[in-house]
mmCIF file of C-alpha atoms and ligand atoms in Angstrom:
data_model
loop_
_atom_site.group_PDB
_atom_site.id
_atom_site.type_symbol
_atom_site.label_atom_id
_atom_site.label_comp_id
_atom_site.label_asym_id
_atom_site.label_seq_id
_atom_site.Cartn_x
_atom_site.Cartn_y
_atom_site.Cartn_z
ATOM 1 C CA MET A 1 -12.804 -14.693 3.273
ATOM 2 C CA LYS A 2 -11.265 -17.043 0.637
ATOM 3 C CA GLU A 3 -10.558 -20.683 1.585
ATOM 4 C CA LEU A 4 -6.966 -21.255 0.596
ATOM 5 C CA PRO A 5 -4.799 -24.367 0.259
ATOM 6 C CA GLU A 6 -2.221 -25.305 2.930
ATOM 7 C CA TRP A 7 0.701 -24.171 0.788
ATOM 8 C CA TYR A 8 -0.626 -20.607 0.463
ATOM 9 C CA TYR A 9 1.426 -17.735 1.963
ATOM 10 C CA ASP A 10 -0.144 -16.562 5.206
ATOM 11 C CA GLU A 11 -0.472 -12.808 4.647
ATOM 12 C CA PHE A 12 -1.811 -12.347 8.184
ATOM 13 C CA ILE A 13 1.574 -12.945 9.718
ATOM 14 C CA GLN A 14 3.080 -9.492 10.077
ATOM 15 C CA ILE A 15 6.616 -9.073 8.760
ATOM 16 C CA GLY A 16 8.827 -6.066 9.699
ATOM 17 C CA THR A 17 6.874 -3.661 11.949
ATOM 18 C CA ASP A 18 4.070 -5.449 13.874
ATOM 19 C CA TYR A 19 0.893 -3.553 13.053
ATOM 20 C CA ALA A 20 -1.079 -5.945 15.237
ATOM 21 C CA SER A 21 0.029 -4.156 18.380
ATOM 22 C CA GLU A 22 -2.305 -1.282 19.578
ATOM 23 C CA GLU A 23 0.652 0.873 20.554
ATOM 24 C CA GLU A 24 2.320 0.417 17.088
ATOM 25 C CA VAL A 25 -0.985 1.490 15.401
ATOM 26 C CA ARG A 26 -1.172 4.696 17.423
ATOM 27 C CA ASN A 27 2.567 5.362 16.870
ATOM 28 C CA TYR A 28 2.203 4.747 13.153
ATOM 29 C CA ASP A 29 -0.681 7.247 12.866
ATOM 30 C CA ARG A 30 1.176 9.911 14.796
ATOM 31 C CA LYS A 31 4.453 9.378 12.848
ATOM 32 C CA MET A 32 2.740 9.402 9.449
ATOM 33 C CA ARG A 33 0.872 12.630 10.171
ATOM 34 C CA THR A 34 4.183 14.242 11.292
ATOM 35 C CA ILE A 35 6.490 13.123 8.442
ATOM 36 C CA ARG A 36 4.068 12.928 5.485
ATOM 37 C CA ASP A 37 1.867 15.442 3.703
ATOM 38 C CA ILE A 38 -1.259 13.212 3.767
ATOM 39 C CA ALA A 39 -3.529 15.775 2.022
ATOM 40 C CA ASP A 40 -1.088 16.267 -0.797
ATOM 41 C CA GLU A 41 -0.555 12.488 -1.262
ATOM 42 C CA ALA A 42 -4.288 11.900 -1.259
ATOM 43 C CA GLU A 43 -4.864 14.569 -3.904
ATOM 44 C CA THR A 44 -2.161 13.114 -6.108
ATOM 45 C CA MET A 45 -3.738 9.686 -5.797
ATOM 46 C CA ARG A 46 -7.209 11.136 -6.523
ATOM 47 C CA LYS A 47 -6.099 13.056 -9.621
ATOM 48 C CA LEU A 48 -4.024 10.138 -11.019
ATOM 49 C CA ILE A 49 -6.968 7.684 -10.854
ATOM 50 C CA ASP A 50 -9.297 10.516 -12.113
ATOM 51 C CA LEU A 51 -11.754 9.661 -9.323
ATOM 52 C CA GLN A 52 -15.384 10.311 -10.213
ATOM 53 C CA PRO A 53 -18.420 10.824 -7.913
ATOM 54 C CA GLU A 54 -19.990 7.516 -9.006
ATOM 55 C CA ASP A 55 -16.822 5.386 -8.593
ATOM 56 C CA ASN A 56 -16.476 2.416 -6.189
ATOM 57 C CA VAL A 57 -12.935 2.189 -4.906
ATOM 58 C CA LEU A 58 -10.957 -0.545 -3.087
ATOM 59 C CA GLU A 59 -7.992 0.371 -0.822
ATOM 60 C CA ILE A 60 -5.771 -2.586 0.061
ATOM 61 C CA GLY A 61 -3.729 -2.108 3.317
ATOM 62 C CA CYS A 62 -5.575 1.047 4.477
ATOM 63 C CA GLY A 63 -3.541 1.359 7.664
ATOM 64 C CA THR A 64 -5.005 3.996 9.928
ATOM 65 C CA GLY A 65 -7.505 5.086 7.202
ATOM 66 C CA GLU A 66 -6.341 8.513 6.075
ATOM 67 C CA PHE A 67 -6.495 7.771 2.346
ATOM 68 C CA SER A 68 -9.764 5.898 2.316
ATOM 69 C CA ILE A 69 -11.318 8.767 4.286
ATOM 70 C CA GLU A 70 -9.908 11.386 1.851
ATOM 71 C CA LEU A 71 -11.003 9.426 -1.256
ATOM 72 C CA SER A 72 -14.473 8.818 0.223
ATOM 73 C CA ARG A 73 -15.166 12.565 -0.041
ATOM 74 C CA TYR A 74 -14.978 12.370 -3.848
ATOM 75 C CA CYS A 75 -16.563 9.008 -4.758
ATOM 76 C CA LYS A 76 -19.563 6.820 -4.101
ATOM 77 C CA LYS A 77 -18.026 4.200 -1.844
ATOM 78 C CA VAL A 78 -14.657 3.042 -0.562
ATOM 79 C CA LEU A 79 -13.963 -0.487 0.705
ATOM 80 C CA ALA A 80 -10.911 -0.504 2.922
ATOM 81 C CA LEU A 81 -9.045 -3.707 3.666
ATOM 82 C CA ASP A 82 -6.289 -4.452 6.080
ATOM 83 C CA ILE A 83 -4.916 -7.638 7.555
ATOM 84 C CA SER A 84 -4.433 -5.925 10.929
ATOM 85 C CA GLN A 85 -7.625 -5.830 12.991
ATOM 86 C CA GLY A 86 -5.992 -3.080 15.122
ATOM 87 C CA MET A 87 -5.430 -0.827 12.121
ATOM 88 C CA LEU A 88 -9.016 -1.417 10.947
ATOM 89 C CA GLU A 89 -10.550 -0.518 14.288
ATOM 90 C CA PHE A 90 -8.377 2.687 14.477
ATOM 91 C CA ALA A 91 -9.436 3.597 10.885
ATOM 92 C CA MET A 92 -13.107 2.858 11.601
ATOM 93 C CA LYS A 93 -13.078 5.117 14.614
ATOM 94 C CA LYS A 94 -11.373 7.897 12.674
ATOM 95 C CA ALA A 95 -13.916 7.628 9.799
ATOM 96 C CA GLY A 96 -16.756 7.864 12.341
ATOM 97 C CA GLU A 97 -15.200 10.947 13.947
ATOM 98 C CA ARG A 98 -14.920 12.585 10.512
ATOM 99 C CA ASN A 99 -18.517 11.733 9.710
ATOM 100 C CA ARG A 100 -17.707 9.507 6.743
ATOM 101 C CA ASP A 101 -20.451 6.897 6.253
ATOM 102 C CA ASN A 102 -19.550 5.619 2.742
ATOM 103 C CA ILE A 103 -16.533 3.504 3.760
ATOM 104 C CA GLY A 104 -16.762 -0.218 4.421
ATOM 105 C CA PHE A 105 -13.939 -1.992 6.351
ATOM 106 C CA GLU A 106 -12.898 -5.658 6.008
ATOM 107 C CA ASN A 107 -10.212 -7.716 7.688
ATOM 108 C CA ALA A 108 -8.580 -9.223 4.534
ATOM 109 C CA GLY A 109 -5.645 -8.572 2.179
ATOM 110 C CA PHE A 110 -4.312 -9.065 -1.375
ATOM 111 C CA LEU A 111 -4.485 -12.825 -1.132
ATOM 112 C CA THR A 112 -7.537 -13.399 1.028
ATOM 113 C CA PHE A 113 -10.126 -10.778 -0.003
ATOM 114 C CA GLU A 114 -13.110 -12.371 -1.761
ATOM 115 C CA PRO A 115 -14.857 -9.802 -3.929
ATOM 116 C CA ASN A 116 -17.977 -11.963 -4.416
ATOM 117 C CA GLY A 117 -18.582 -10.593 -7.881
ATOM 118 C CA LYS A 118 -17.960 -6.952 -7.009
ATOM 119 C CA GLU A 119 -15.885 -4.965 -9.540
ATOM 120 C CA PHE A 120 -14.216 -1.773 -8.724
ATOM 121 C CA ASP A 121 -13.556 1.377 -10.773
ATOM 122 C CA ALA A 122 -10.169 1.858 -9.043
ATOM 123 C CA VAL A 123 -7.939 -0.032 -6.650
ATOM 124 C CA VAL A 124 -5.318 1.853 -4.618
ATOM 125 C CA THR A 125 -2.574 0.589 -2.364
ATOM 126 C CA GLN A 126 0.460 2.199 -0.889
ATOM 127 C CA LEU A 127 3.371 0.996 1.164
ATOM 128 C CA VAL A 128 1.774 -2.503 1.373
ATOM 129 C CA LEU A 129 2.864 -4.760 -1.486
ATOM 130 C CA HIS A 130 6.426 -5.052 -0.111
ATOM 131 C CA HIS A 131 4.965 -7.266 2.654
ATOM 132 C CA LEU A 132 4.750 -10.068 0.119
ATOM 133 C CA PRO A 133 7.665 -11.963 -1.540
ATOM 134 C CA ASP A 134 7.882 -11.544 -5.362
ATOM 135 C CA PHE A 135 6.059 -14.807 -6.220
ATOM 136 C CA TRP A 136 3.114 -13.659 -4.095
ATOM 137 C CA LYS A 137 3.290 -10.141 -5.444
ATOM 138 C CA LEU A 138 2.370 -11.504 -8.870
ATOM 139 C CA ILE A 139 -0.560 -13.494 -7.451
ATOM 140 C CA ALA A 140 -1.662 -10.384 -5.508
ATOM 141 C CA LEU A 141 -1.478 -8.179 -8.618
ATOM 142 C CA ARG A 142 -3.476 -10.756 -10.616
ATOM 143 C CA ASN A 143 -6.092 -10.646 -7.847
ATOM 144 C CA VAL A 144 -6.212 -6.893 -8.080
ATOM 145 C CA ASN A 145 -6.639 -7.105 -11.901
ATOM 146 C CA SER A 146 -9.547 -9.511 -11.548
ATOM 147 C CA MET A 147 -11.373 -7.121 -9.122
ATOM 148 C CA LEU A 148 -11.243 -4.239 -11.547
ATOM 149 C CA LYS A 149 -13.751 -3.297 -14.294
ATOM 150 C CA ASP A 150 -12.261 -3.255 -17.798
ATOM 151 C CA GLY A 151 -10.218 -0.101 -18.126
ATOM 152 C CA GLY A 152 -10.252 0.331 -14.360
ATOM 153 C CA LYS A 153 -7.362 2.211 -12.701
ATOM 154 C CA PHE A 154 -4.692 0.794 -10.343
ATOM 155 C CA TYR A 155 -2.574 3.123 -8.228
ATOM 156 C CA LEU A 156 0.418 1.498 -6.596
ATOM 157 C CA LYS A 157 2.977 3.319 -4.486
ATOM 158 C CA ASP A 158 5.654 1.329 -2.626
ATOM 159 C CA VAL A 159 9.363 1.112 -1.727
ATOM 160 C CA VAL A 160 11.009 -0.161 -4.926
ATOM 161 C CA PHE A 161 14.796 -0.026 -5.285
ATOM 162 C CA SER A 162 16.547 1.399 -8.269
ATOM 163 C CA SER A 163 18.542 -1.144 -10.198
ATOM 164 C CA GLY A 164 20.774 1.766 -11.331
ATOM 165 C CA ILE A 165 22.398 1.925 -7.908
ATOM 166 C CA GLN A 166 25.748 0.072 -8.077
ATOM 167 C CA ASP A 167 26.868 0.155 -4.456
ATOM 168 C CA PHE A 168 23.986 -0.389 -2.028
ATOM 169 C CA ASP A 169 26.350 -0.298 1.047
ATOM 170 C CA SER A 170 27.319 3.315 0.422
ATOM 171 C CA TYR A 171 23.812 4.224 -0.816
ATOM 172 C CA PHE A 172 22.107 3.069 2.405
ATOM 173 C CA SER A 173 24.863 4.438 4.690
ATOM 174 C CA GLN A 174 24.416 7.805 2.960
ATOM 175 C CA ILE A 175 20.665 7.707 3.469
ATOM 176 C CA PHE A 176 21.172 6.965 7.181
ATOM 177 C CA LYS A 177 23.813 9.687 7.447
ATOM 178 C CA ASN A 178 21.570 12.338 5.812
ATOM 179 C CA MET A 179 18.466 11.503 7.842
ATOM 180 C CA PRO A 180 17.179 14.746 9.439
ATOM 181 C CA PRO A 181 17.582 14.693 13.232
ATOM 182 C CA GLU A 182 13.833 15.213 13.619
ATOM 183 C CA ALA A 183 13.213 11.889 11.963
ATOM 184 C CA GLY A 184 14.580 10.306 15.144
ATOM 185 C CA ASP A 185 15.731 6.786 15.959
ATOM 186 C CA GLU A 186 12.266 5.312 15.203
ATOM 187 C CA ILE A 187 12.501 5.997 11.521
ATOM 188 C CA VAL A 188 16.088 4.742 11.326
ATOM 189 C CA ASN A 189 15.005 1.527 13.096
ATOM 190 C CA GLU A 190 12.068 1.107 10.808
ATOM 191 C CA MET A 191 14.186 1.598 7.637
ATOM 192 C CA THR A 192 16.725 -0.869 8.988
ATOM 193 C CA LEU A 193 13.978 -3.462 9.507
ATOM 194 C CA HIS A 194 12.540 -2.703 6.119
ATOM 195 C CA ILE A 195 15.773 -3.363 4.215
ATOM 196 C CA LYS A 196 16.629 -6.411 6.322
ATOM 197 C CA ASP A 197 13.349 -8.236 6.656
ATOM 198 C CA GLU A 198 10.794 -7.012 4.170
ATOM 199 C CA PHE A 199 10.361 -7.792 0.547
ATOM 200 C CA SER A 200 10.868 -4.559 -1.483
ATOM 201 C CA THR A 201 12.028 -5.417 -4.925
ATOM 202 C CA PHE A 202 13.738 -3.762 -7.910
ATOM 203 C CA ASP A 203 12.176 -1.387 -10.437
ATOM 204 C CA TRP A 204 12.458 -3.780 -13.395
ATOM 205 C CA VAL A 205 11.021 -6.615 -11.359
ATOM 206 C CA MET A 206 8.027 -4.542 -10.253
ATOM 207 C CA GLU A 207 7.359 -3.247 -13.785
ATOM 208 C CA GLY A 208 7.499 -6.862 -15.094
ATOM 209 C CA LEU A 209 5.154 -8.087 -12.420
ATOM 210 C CA ILE A 210 2.628 -5.279 -13.064
ATOM 211 C CA GLU A 211 2.606 -5.987 -16.817
ATOM 212 C CA LYS A 212 2.441 -9.802 -16.371
ATOM 213 C CA ALA A 213 -0.600 -9.245 -14.185
ATOM 214 C CA GLY A 214 -2.474 -7.683 -17.049
ATOM 215 C CA PHE A 215 -1.897 -3.964 -16.715
ATOM 216 C CA ILE A 216 -0.433 -1.192 -18.797
ATOM 217 C CA ILE A 217 1.721 1.171 -16.840
ATOM 218 C CA GLU A 218 0.463 4.549 -17.882
ATOM 219 C CA LYS A 219 2.766 6.628 -15.639
ATOM 220 C CA SER A 220 5.636 5.821 -13.404
ATOM 221 C CA TYR A 221 7.463 8.088 -10.977
ATOM 222 C CA TYR A 222 10.756 7.145 -9.124
ATOM 223 C CA GLN A 223 11.968 9.123 -6.248
ATOM 224 C CA ASP A 224 15.282 9.018 -4.307
ATOM 225 C CA GLY A 225 16.220 5.543 -5.524
ATOM 226 C CA PHE A 226 13.687 3.765 -3.307
ATOM 227 C CA MET A 227 10.129 5.033 -3.813
ATOM 228 C CA ALA A 228 7.951 4.275 -6.826
ATOM 229 C CA THR A 229 4.442 5.311 -7.860
ATOM 230 C CA TYR A 230 2.682 3.616 -10.772
ATOM 231 C CA LEU A 231 -0.621 4.485 -12.439
ATOM 232 C CA CYS A 232 -1.837 1.429 -14.262
ATOM 233 C CA THR A 233 -4.890 0.572 -16.411
ATOM 234 C CA LYS A 234 -6.387 -2.939 -16.669
ATOM 235 C CA ILE A 235 -6.186 -4.242 -20.228
HETATM 236 C C1 SAM B 301 3.193 0.701 6.136
HETATM 237 S S1 SAM B 301 1.474 0.455 6.365
HETATM 238 C C2 SAM B 301 0.743 1.428 5.172
HETATM 239 C C3 SAM B 301 -0.634 1.979 5.517
HETATM 240 C C4 SAM B 301 -1.237 3.008 4.553
HETATM 241 N N1 SAM B 301 -1.456 2.430 3.225
HETATM 242 C C5 SAM B 301 -0.352 4.187 4.427
HETATM 243 O O1 SAM B 301 0.086 4.561 3.308
HETATM 244 O O2 SAM B 301 -0.082 4.851 5.460
HETATM 245 C C6 SAM B 301 1.221 -1.157 5.808
HETATM 246 C C7 SAM B 301 -0.209 -1.654 6.047
HETATM 247 O O3 SAM B 301 -0.431 -2.837 5.253
HETATM 248 C C8 SAM B 301 -1.042 -3.853 6.025
HETATM 249 N N2 SAM B 301 -0.748 -5.123 5.331
HETATM 250 C C9 SAM B 301 0.390 -5.864 5.395
HETATM 251 N N3 SAM B 301 0.323 -6.943 4.539
HETATM 252 C C10 SAM B 301 -0.898 -6.838 3.925
HETATM 253 C C11 SAM B 301 -1.556 -7.619 2.935
HETATM 254 N N4 SAM B 301 -1.005 -8.701 2.458
HETATM 255 N N5 SAM B 301 -2.795 -7.203 2.478
HETATM 256 C C12 SAM B 301 -3.359 -6.059 3.079
HETATM 257 N N6 SAM B 301 -2.792 -5.282 3.968
HETATM 258 C C13 SAM B 301 -1.559 -5.664 4.391
HETATM 259 C C14 SAM B 301 -0.449 -3.611 7.352
HETATM 260 O O4 SAM B 301 -1.284 -4.193 8.332
HETATM 261 C C15 SAM B 301 -0.394 -2.119 7.479
HETATM 262 O O5 SAM B 301 -1.630 -1.591 7.959
#
């Protein structure tokens, strides 16, 4: 792991939901498999980065491992990073149960991972970058850029707010009001924490950060005023 100066942001301190707790890790995995279509998300990711059998892929913030496991079926090797040891242990166990032996796991993140000369064909990350304030997002994105081969692909999905929304009070109260009852209190609490304590930014800020980090945004998709997906190429 990288030696960093005293003034560096400590990415190992969990903000928002605490993914260090074992119970939270199990809850997260259960919740995500209930409310998300993991197979469909993984296929979209794989198609967008045009994953090839000889590719080496880095996933940053792998959580409980679903996406690294899916991608590993279609490429040479995946290296999965997470700052939560609990998440990594859970993901490792799951990868073993699904007989995947081409995934490496490492306890590191955007700011602390040391590639030691490795260069990846693609880097993917979803629902992770909002854990860093904007200044550190740019440092993180520049790190990602430096780990990619020339022309390498970068897939980024995260909560990004639309700057077109004029009245965030009514926007968020509408979202909470329209939440399907099956989503339950847990999701409402998580969203509340996200808006209040985490560092999701605006669409124009995120686009600027990605470009300043040395990428071309090839495709961008915005959904429901708060979710964004970018396919980028290193220039
Ligand atoms: C909301 S979960 C997303 C997990 C997974 N990517 C998914 O889509 O389900 C956020 C994950 O990012 C990890 N994380 C938070 N900050 C990080 C950082 N700076 N670098 C790498 N991972 C980080 C957390 O430990 C957690 O596992």
